[in-house]
mmCIF file with all atom_site columns, C-alpha atoms in Angstrom:
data_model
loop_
_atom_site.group_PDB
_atom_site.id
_atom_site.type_symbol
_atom_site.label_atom_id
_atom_site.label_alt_id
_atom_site.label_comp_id
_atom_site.label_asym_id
_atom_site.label_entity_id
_atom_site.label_seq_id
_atom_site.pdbx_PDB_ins_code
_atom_site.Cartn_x
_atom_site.Cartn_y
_atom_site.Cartn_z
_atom_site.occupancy
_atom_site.B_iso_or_equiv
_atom_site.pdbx_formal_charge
_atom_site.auth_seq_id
_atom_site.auth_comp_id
_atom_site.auth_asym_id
_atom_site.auth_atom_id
_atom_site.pdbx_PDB_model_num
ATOM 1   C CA . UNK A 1 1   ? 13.491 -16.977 31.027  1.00 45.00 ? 1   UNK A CA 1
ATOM 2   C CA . UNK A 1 2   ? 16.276 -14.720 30.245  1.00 65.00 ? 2   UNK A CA 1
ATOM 3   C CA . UNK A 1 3   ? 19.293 -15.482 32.556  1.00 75.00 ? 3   UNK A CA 1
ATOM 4   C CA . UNK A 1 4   ? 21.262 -12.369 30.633  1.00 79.00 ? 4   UNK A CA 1
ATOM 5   C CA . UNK A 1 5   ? 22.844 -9.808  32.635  1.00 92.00 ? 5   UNK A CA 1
ATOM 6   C CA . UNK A 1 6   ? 21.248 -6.542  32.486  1.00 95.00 ? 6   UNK A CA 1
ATOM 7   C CA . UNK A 1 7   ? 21.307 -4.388  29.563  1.00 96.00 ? 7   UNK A CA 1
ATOM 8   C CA . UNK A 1 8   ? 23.833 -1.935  31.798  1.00 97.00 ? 8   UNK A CA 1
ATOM 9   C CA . UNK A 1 9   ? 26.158 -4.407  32.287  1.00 97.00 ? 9   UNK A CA 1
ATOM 10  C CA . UNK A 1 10  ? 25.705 -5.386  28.142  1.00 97.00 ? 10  UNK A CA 1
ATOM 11  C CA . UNK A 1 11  ? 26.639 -1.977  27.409  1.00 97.00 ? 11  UNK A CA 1
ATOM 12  C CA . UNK A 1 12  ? 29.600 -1.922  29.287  1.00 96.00 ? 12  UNK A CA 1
ATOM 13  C CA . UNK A 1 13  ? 31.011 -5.024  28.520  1.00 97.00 ? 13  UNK A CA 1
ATOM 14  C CA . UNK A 1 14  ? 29.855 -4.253  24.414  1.00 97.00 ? 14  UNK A CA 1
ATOM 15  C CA . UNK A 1 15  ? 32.292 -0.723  24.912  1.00 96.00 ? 15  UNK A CA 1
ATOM 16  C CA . UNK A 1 16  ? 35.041 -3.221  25.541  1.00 94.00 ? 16  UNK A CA 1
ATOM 17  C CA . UNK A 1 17  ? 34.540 -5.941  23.477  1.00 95.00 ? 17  UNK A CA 1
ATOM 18  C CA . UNK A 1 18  ? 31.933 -5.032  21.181  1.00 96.00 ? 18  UNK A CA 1
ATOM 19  C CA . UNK A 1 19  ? 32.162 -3.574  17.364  1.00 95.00 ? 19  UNK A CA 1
ATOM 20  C CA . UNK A 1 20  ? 29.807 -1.207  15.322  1.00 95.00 ? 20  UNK A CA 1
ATOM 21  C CA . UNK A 1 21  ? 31.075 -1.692  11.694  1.00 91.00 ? 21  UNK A CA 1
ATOM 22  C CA . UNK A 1 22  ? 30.668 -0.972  8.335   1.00 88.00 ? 22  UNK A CA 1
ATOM 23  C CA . UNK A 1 23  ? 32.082 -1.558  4.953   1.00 84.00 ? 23  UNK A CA 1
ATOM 24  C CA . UNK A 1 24  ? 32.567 -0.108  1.518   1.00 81.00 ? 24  UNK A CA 1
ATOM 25  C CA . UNK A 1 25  ? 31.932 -2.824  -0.868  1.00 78.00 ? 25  UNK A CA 1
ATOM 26  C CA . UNK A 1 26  ? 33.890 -3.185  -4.427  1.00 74.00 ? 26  UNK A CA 1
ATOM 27  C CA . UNK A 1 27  ? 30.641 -4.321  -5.656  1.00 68.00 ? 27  UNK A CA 1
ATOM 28  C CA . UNK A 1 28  ? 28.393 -1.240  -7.041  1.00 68.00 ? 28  UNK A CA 1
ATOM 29  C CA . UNK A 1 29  ? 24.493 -1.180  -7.405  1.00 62.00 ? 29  UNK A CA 1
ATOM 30  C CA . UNK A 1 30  ? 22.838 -0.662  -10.299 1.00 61.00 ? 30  UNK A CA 1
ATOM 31  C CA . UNK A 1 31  ? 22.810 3.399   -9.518  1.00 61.00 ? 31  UNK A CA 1
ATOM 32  C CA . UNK A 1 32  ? 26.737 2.802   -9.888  1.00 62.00 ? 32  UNK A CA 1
ATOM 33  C CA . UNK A 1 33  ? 27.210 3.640   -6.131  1.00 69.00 ? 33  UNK A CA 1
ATOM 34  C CA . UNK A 1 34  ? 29.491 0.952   -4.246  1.00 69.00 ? 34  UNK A CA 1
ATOM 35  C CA . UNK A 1 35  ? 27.177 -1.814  -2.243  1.00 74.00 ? 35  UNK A CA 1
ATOM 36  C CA . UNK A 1 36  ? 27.669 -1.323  1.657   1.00 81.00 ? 36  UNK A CA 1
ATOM 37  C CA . UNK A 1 37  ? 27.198 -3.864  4.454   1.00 83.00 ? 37  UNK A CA 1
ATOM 38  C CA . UNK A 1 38  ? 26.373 -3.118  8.826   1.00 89.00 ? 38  UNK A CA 1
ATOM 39  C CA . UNK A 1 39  ? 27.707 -5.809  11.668  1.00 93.00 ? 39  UNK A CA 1
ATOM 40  C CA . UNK A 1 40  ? 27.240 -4.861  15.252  1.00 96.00 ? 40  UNK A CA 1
ATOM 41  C CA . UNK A 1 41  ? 29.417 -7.582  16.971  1.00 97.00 ? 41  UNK A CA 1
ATOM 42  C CA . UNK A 1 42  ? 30.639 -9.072  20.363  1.00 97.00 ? 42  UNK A CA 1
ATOM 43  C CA . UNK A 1 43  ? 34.168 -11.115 20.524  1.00 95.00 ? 43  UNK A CA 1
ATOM 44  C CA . UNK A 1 44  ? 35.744 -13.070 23.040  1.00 94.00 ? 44  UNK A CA 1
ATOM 45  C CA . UNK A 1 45  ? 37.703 -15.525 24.511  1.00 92.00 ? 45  UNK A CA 1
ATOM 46  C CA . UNK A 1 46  ? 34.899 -17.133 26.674  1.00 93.00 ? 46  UNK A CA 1
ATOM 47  C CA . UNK A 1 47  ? 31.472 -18.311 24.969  1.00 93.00 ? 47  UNK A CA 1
ATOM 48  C CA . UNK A 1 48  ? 29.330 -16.975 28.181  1.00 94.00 ? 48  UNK A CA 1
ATOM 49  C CA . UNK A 1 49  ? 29.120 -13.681 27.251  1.00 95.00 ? 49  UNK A CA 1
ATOM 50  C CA . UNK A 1 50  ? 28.012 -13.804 23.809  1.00 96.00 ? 50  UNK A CA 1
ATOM 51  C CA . UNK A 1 51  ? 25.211 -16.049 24.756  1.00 95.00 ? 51  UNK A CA 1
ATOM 52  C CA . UNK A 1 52  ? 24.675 -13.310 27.187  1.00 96.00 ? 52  UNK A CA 1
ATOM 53  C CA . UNK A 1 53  ? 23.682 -10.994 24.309  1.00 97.00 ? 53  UNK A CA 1
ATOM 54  C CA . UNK A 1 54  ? 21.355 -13.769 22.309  1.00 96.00 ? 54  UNK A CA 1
ATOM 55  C CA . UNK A 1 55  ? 19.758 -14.260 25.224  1.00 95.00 ? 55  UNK A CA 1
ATOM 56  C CA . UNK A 1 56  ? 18.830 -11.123 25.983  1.00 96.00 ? 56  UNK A CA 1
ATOM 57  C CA . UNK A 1 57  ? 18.241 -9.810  22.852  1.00 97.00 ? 57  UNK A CA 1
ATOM 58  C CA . UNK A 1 58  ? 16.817 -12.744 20.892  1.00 96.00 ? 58  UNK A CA 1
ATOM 59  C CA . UNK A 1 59  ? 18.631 -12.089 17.606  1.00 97.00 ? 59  UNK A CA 1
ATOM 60  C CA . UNK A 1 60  ? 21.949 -12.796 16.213  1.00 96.00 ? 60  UNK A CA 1
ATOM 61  C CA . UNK A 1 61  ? 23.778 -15.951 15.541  1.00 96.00 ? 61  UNK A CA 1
ATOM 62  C CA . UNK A 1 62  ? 26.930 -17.106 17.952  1.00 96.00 ? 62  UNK A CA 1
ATOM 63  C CA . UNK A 1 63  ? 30.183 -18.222 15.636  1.00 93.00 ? 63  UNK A CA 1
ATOM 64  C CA . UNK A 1 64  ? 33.252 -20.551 17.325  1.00 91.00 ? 64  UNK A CA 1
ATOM 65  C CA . UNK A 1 65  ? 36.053 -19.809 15.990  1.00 86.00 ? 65  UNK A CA 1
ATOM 66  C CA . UNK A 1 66  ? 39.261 -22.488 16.619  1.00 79.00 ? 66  UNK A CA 1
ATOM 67  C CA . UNK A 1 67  ? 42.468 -21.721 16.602  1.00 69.00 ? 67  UNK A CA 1
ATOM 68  C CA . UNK A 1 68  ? 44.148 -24.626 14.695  1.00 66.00 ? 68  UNK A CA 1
ATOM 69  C CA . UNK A 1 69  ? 47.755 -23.353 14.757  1.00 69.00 ? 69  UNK A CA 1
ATOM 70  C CA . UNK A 1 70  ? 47.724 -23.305 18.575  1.00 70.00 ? 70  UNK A CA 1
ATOM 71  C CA . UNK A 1 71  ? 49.254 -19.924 19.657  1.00 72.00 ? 71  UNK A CA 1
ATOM 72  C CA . UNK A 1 72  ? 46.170 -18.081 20.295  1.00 78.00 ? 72  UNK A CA 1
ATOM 73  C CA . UNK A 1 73  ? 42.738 -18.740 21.920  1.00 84.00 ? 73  UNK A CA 1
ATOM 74  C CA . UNK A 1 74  ? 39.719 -19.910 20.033  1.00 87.00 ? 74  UNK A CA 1
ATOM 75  C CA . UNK A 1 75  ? 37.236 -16.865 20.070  1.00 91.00 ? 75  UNK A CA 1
ATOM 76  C CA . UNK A 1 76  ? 33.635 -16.599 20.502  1.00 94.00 ? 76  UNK A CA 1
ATOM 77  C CA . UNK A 1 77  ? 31.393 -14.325 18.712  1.00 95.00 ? 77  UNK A CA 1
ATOM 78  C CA . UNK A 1 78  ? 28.035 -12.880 18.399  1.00 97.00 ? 78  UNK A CA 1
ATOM 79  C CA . UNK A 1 79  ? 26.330 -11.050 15.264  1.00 97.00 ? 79  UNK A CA 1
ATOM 80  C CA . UNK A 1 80  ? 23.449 -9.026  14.228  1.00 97.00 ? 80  UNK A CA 1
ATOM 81  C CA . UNK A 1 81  ? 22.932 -7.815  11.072  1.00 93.00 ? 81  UNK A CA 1
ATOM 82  C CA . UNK A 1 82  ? 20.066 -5.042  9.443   1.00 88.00 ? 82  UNK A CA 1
ATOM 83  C CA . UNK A 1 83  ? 17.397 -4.648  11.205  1.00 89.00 ? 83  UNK A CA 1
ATOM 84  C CA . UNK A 1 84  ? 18.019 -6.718  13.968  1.00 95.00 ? 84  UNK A CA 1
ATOM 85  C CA . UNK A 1 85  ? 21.246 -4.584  14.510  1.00 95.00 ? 85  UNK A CA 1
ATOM 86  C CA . UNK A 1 86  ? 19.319 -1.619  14.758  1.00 95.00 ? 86  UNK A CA 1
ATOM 87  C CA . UNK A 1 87  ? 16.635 -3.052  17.528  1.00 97.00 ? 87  UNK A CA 1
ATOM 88  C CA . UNK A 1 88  ? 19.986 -4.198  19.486  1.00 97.00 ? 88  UNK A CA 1
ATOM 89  C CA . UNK A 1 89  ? 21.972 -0.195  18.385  1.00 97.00 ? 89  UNK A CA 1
ATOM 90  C CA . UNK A 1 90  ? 18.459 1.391   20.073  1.00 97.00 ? 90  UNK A CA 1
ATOM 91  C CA . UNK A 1 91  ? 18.565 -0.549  22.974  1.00 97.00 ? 91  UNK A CA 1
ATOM 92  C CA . UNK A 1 92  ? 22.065 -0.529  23.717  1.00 98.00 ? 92  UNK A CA 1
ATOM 93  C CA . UNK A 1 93  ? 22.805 3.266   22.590  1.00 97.00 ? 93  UNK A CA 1
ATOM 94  C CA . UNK A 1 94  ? 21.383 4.847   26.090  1.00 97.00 ? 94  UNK A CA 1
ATOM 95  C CA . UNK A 1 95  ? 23.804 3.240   28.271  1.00 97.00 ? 95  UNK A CA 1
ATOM 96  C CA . UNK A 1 96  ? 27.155 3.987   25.618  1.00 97.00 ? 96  UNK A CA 1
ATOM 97  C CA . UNK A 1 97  ? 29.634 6.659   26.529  1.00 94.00 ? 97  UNK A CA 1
ATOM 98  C CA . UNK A 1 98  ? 32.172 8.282   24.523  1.00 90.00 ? 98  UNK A CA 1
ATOM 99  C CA . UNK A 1 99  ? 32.527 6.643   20.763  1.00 92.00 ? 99  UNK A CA 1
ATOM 100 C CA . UNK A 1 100 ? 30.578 3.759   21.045  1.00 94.00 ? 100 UNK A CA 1
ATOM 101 C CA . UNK A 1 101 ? 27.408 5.991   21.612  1.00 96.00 ? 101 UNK A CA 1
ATOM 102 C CA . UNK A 1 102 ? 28.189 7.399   18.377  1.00 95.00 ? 102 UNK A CA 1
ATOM 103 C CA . UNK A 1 103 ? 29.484 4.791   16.698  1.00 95.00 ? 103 UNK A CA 1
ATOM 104 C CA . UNK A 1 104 ? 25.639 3.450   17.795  1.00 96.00 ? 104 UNK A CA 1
ATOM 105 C CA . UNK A 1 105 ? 23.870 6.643   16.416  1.00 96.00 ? 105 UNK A CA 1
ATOM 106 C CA . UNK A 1 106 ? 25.760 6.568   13.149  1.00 94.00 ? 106 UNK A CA 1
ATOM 107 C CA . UNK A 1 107 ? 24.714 2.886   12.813  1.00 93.00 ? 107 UNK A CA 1
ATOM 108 C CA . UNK A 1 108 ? 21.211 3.544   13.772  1.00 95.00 ? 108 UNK A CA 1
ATOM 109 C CA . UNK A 1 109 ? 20.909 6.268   10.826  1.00 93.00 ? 109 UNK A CA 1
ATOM 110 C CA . UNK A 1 110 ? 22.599 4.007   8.121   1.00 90.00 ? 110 UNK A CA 1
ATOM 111 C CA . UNK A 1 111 ? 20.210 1.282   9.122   1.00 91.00 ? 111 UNK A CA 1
ATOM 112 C CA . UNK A 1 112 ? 17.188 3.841   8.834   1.00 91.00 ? 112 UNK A CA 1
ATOM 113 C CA . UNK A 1 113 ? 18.759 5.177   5.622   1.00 88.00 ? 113 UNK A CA 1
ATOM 114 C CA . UNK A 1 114 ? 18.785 1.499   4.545   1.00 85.00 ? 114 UNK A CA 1
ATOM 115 C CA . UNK A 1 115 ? 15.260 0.838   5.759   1.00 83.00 ? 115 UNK A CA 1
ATOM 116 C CA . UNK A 1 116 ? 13.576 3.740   3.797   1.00 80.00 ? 116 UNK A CA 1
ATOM 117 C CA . UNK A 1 117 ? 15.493 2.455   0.222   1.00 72.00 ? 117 UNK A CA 1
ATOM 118 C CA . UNK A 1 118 ? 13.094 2.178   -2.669  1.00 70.00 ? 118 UNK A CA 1
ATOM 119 C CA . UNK A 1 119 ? 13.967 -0.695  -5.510  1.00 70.00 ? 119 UNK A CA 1
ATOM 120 C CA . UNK A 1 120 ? 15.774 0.439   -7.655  1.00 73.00 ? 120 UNK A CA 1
ATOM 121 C CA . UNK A 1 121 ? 18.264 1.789   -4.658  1.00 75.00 ? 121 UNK A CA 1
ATOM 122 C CA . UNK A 1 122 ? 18.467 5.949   -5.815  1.00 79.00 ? 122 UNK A CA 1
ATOM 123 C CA . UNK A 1 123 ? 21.375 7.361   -5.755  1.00 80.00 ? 123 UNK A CA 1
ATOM 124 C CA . UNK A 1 124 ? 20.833 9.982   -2.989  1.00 85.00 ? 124 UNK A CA 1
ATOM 125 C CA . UNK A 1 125 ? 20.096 6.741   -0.273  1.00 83.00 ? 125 UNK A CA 1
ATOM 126 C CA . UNK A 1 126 ? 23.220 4.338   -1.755  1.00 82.00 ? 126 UNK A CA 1
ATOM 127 C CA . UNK A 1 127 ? 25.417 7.825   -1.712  1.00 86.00 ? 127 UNK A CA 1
ATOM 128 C CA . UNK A 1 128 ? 24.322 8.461   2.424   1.00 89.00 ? 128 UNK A CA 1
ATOM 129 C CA . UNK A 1 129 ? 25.365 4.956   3.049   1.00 87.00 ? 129 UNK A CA 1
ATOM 130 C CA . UNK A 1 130 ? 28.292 5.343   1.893   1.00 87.00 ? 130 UNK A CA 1
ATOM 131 C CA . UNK A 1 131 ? 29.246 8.451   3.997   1.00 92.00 ? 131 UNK A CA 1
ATOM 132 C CA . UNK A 1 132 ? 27.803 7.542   7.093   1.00 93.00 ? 132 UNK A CA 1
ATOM 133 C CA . UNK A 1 133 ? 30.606 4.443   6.533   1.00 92.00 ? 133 UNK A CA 1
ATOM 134 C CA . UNK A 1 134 ? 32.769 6.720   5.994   1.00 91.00 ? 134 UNK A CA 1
ATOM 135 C CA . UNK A 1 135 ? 32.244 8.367   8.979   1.00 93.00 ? 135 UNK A CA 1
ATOM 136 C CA . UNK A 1 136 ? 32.237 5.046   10.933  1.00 92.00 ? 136 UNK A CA 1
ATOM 137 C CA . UNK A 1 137 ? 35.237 3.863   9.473   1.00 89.00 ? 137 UNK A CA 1
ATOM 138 C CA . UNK A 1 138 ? 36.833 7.357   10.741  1.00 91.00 ? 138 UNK A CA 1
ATOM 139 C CA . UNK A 1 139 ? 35.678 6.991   14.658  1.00 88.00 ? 139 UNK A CA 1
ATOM 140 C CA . UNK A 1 140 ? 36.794 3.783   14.797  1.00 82.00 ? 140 UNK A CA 1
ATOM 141 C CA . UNK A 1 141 ? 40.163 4.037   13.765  1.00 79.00 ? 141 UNK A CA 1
ATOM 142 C CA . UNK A 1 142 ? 40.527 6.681   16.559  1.00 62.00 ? 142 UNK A CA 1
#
């Protein structure tokens, strides 16, 4: 039974406290394009609301986090990663506003991008992944 709010209230709460990232790796394939990597993630101060998302998604993995210095709060977090991002990015993207619902379409299309890669990664695909980044990186530091 999934005791989750619903997927309204998810959204909301993810526009707060949620993230849609992306980064540029210093790594490079074998194309010579840098590697790239996708979170979609949920932090907090109080572990109820990232179970919240595993439960009603079913994907994802919950990480503590303990302050041992004492002069902040231990944190709570829950992460997706590939394609599970994108199943939790299409669900969640309908009830976004503003730059999280296209933060959430940007993420959607790298994960697709990702999804149709052949082995060896060409060029063209590891070159788009690195833009649409790019362009994440730029709406969230707005």
């Amino acid at each position: 039974m999934n005791n989750s709010p619903p997927i309204e209230w998810l959204a909301g709460f993810f526009e707060g406290e949620g993230s849609i990232g992306g980064t540029i790796e210093s790594a490079r394939m074998s194309c010579g394009v840098h590697r790239t990597s996708f979170t979609v993630k949920v932090m907090t101060t109080s572990q109820s609301e990232p179970e919240y998302f595993l439960s009603h998604f079913g994907v994802g993995d919950i990480w503590a986090d303990e302050d041992n210095r004492g002069n902040r709060a231990d944190t709570y977090s829950w992460q997706v990663y590939g394609a599970n991002a994108k199943y939790v990015l299409e669900q969640l993207e309908p009830h976004l506003h503003g730059p999280k619902k296209e933060q959430a379409r940007i993420g959607i299309e790298f994960l697709e991008v990702v999804e149709k890669c052949e082995n060896p990664v060409s060029e063209d695909n590891a070159k788009r992944r690195v833009e649409l980044i790019k362009q994440l990186q730029k709406l969230t530091q707005n």
